CSV table of C-alpha atoms in Angstrom, one decimal:
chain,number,residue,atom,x,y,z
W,1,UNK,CA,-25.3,-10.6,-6.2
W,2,UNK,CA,-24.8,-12.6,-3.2
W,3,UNK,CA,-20.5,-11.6,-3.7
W,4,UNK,CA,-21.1,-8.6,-5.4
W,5,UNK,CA,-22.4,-6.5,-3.0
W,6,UNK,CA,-20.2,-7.3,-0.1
W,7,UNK,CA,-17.9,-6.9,-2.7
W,8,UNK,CA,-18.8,-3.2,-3.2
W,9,UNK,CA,-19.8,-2.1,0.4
W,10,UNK,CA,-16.2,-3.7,1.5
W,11,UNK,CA,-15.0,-1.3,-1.3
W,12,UNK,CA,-16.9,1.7,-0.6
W,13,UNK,CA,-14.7,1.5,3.0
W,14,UNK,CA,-11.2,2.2,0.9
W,15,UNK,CA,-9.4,-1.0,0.8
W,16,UNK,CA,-5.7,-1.2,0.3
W,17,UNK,CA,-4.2,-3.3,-2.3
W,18,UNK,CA,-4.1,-6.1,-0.1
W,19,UNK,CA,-8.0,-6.5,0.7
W,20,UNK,CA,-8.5,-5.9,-3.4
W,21,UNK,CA,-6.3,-9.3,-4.1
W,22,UNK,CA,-8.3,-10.5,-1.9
W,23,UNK,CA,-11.7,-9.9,-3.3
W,24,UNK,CA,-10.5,-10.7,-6.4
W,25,UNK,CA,-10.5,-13.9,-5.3
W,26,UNK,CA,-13.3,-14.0,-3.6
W,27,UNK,CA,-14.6,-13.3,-6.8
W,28,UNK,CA,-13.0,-16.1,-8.9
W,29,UNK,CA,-13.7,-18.3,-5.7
W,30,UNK,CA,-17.4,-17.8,-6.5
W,31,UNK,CA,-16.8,-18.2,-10.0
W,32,UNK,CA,-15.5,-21.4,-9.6
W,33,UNK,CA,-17.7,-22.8,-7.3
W,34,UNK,CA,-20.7,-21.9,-9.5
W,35,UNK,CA,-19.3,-23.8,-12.2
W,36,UNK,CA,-18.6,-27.0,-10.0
W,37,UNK,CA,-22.0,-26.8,-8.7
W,38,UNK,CA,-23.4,-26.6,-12.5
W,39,UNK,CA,-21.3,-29.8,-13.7
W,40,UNK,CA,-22.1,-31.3,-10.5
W,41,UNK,CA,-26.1,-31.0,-10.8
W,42,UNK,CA,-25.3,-31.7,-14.4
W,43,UNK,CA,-23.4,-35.5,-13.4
W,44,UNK,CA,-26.8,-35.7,-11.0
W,45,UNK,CA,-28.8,-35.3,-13.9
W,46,UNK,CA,-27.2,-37.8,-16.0
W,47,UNK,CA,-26.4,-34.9,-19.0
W,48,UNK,CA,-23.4,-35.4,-21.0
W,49,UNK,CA,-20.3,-33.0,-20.7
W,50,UNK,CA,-19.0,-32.3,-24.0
W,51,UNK,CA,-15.7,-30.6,-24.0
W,52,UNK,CA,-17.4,-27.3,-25.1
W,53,UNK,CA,-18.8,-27.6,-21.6
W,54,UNK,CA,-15.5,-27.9,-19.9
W,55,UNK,CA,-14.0,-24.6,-22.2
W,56,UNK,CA,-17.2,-22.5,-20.7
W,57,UNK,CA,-16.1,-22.1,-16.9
W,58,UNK,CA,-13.0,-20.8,-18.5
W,59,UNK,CA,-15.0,-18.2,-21.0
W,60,UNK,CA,-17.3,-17.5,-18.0
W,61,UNK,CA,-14.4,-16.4,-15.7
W,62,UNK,CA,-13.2,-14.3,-17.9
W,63,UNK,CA,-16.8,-12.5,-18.7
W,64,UNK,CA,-17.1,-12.2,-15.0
W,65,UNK,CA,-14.3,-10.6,-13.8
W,66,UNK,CA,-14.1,-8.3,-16.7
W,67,UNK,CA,-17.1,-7.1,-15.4
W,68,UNK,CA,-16.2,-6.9,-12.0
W,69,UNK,CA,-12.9,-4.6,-12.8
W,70,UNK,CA,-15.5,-2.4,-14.9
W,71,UNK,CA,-17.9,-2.1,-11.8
W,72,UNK,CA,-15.1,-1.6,-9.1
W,73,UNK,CA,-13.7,1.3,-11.9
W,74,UNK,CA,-17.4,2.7,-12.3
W,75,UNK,CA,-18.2,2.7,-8.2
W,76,UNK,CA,-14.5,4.0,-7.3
W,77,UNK,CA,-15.3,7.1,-9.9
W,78,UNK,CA,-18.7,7.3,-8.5
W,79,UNK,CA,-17.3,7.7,-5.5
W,80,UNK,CA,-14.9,10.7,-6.0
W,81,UNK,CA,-17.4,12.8,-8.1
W,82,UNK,CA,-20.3,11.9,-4.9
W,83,UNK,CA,-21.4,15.3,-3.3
W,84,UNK,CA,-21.1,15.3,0.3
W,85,UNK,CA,-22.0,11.6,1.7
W,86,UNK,CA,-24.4,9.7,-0.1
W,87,UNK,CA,-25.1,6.3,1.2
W,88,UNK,CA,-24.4,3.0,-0.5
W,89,UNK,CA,-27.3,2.4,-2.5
W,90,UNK,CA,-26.6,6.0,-4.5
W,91,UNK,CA,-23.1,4.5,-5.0
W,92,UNK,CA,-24.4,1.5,-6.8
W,93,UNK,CA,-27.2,3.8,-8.8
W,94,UNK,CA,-24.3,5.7,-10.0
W,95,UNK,CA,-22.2,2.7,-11.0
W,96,UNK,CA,-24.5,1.1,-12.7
W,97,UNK,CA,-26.2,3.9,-14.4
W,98,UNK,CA,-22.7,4.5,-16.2
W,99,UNK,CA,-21.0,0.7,-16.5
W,100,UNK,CA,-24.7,-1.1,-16.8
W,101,UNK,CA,-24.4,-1.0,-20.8
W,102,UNK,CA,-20.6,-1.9,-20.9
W,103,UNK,CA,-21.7,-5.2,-18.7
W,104,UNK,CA,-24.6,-5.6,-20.7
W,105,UNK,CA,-22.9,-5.9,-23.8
W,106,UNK,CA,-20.2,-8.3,-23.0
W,107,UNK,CA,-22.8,-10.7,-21.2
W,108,UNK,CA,-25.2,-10.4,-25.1
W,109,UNK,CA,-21.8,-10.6,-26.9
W,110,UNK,CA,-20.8,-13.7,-25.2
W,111,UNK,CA,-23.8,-15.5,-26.8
């Protein structure tokens, strides 16, 4: 949430392809500084990394930005059926309301 929603109110302003490369990786910058953090409090820890754990970050990436691409799809058309000017927050409603399940379903699938 903490990228996400910069993410989105950065979009909601009408980037140019430019700024979109850009937030894309932003994205996978947060993506892959998650994971080091995780295998770093995992070294802390003393927990063993098996190399299923090193093929995750890669799985995860991909789970994550699909889901990004799905919500920057869902807000954009949010955006061009909005009446008048709603504000931000209707933005997101409207996004999630119709790509929620799609994201919801990869992330159960991915189990």
């Amino acid at each position: 949430l903490a990228v996400g929603v910069p993410m989105y109110m950065a979009h909601a302003h009408g980037l140019r392809a430019s700024e979109t490369f850009l937030l894309l990786l932003l994205e996978v910058g947060a993506i892959v500084l998650s994971i080091t953090l995780a295998l770093v409090v995992m070294a802390l820890l003393g927990l063993c990394v098996s190399p299923m754990w090193l093929a995750a970050p890669l799985l995860a990436m991909g789970y994550g930005l699909d889901d990004m691409f799905v919500l920057l799809s869902a807000f954009s058309e949010a955006r061009s059926h909005a009446i008048g000017r709603p504000n931000l927050l209707e933005h997101i409603t409207l996004s999630f309301e119709s790509a929620g399940i799609s994201c919801l379903c990869t992330s159960l699938t991915s189990f």
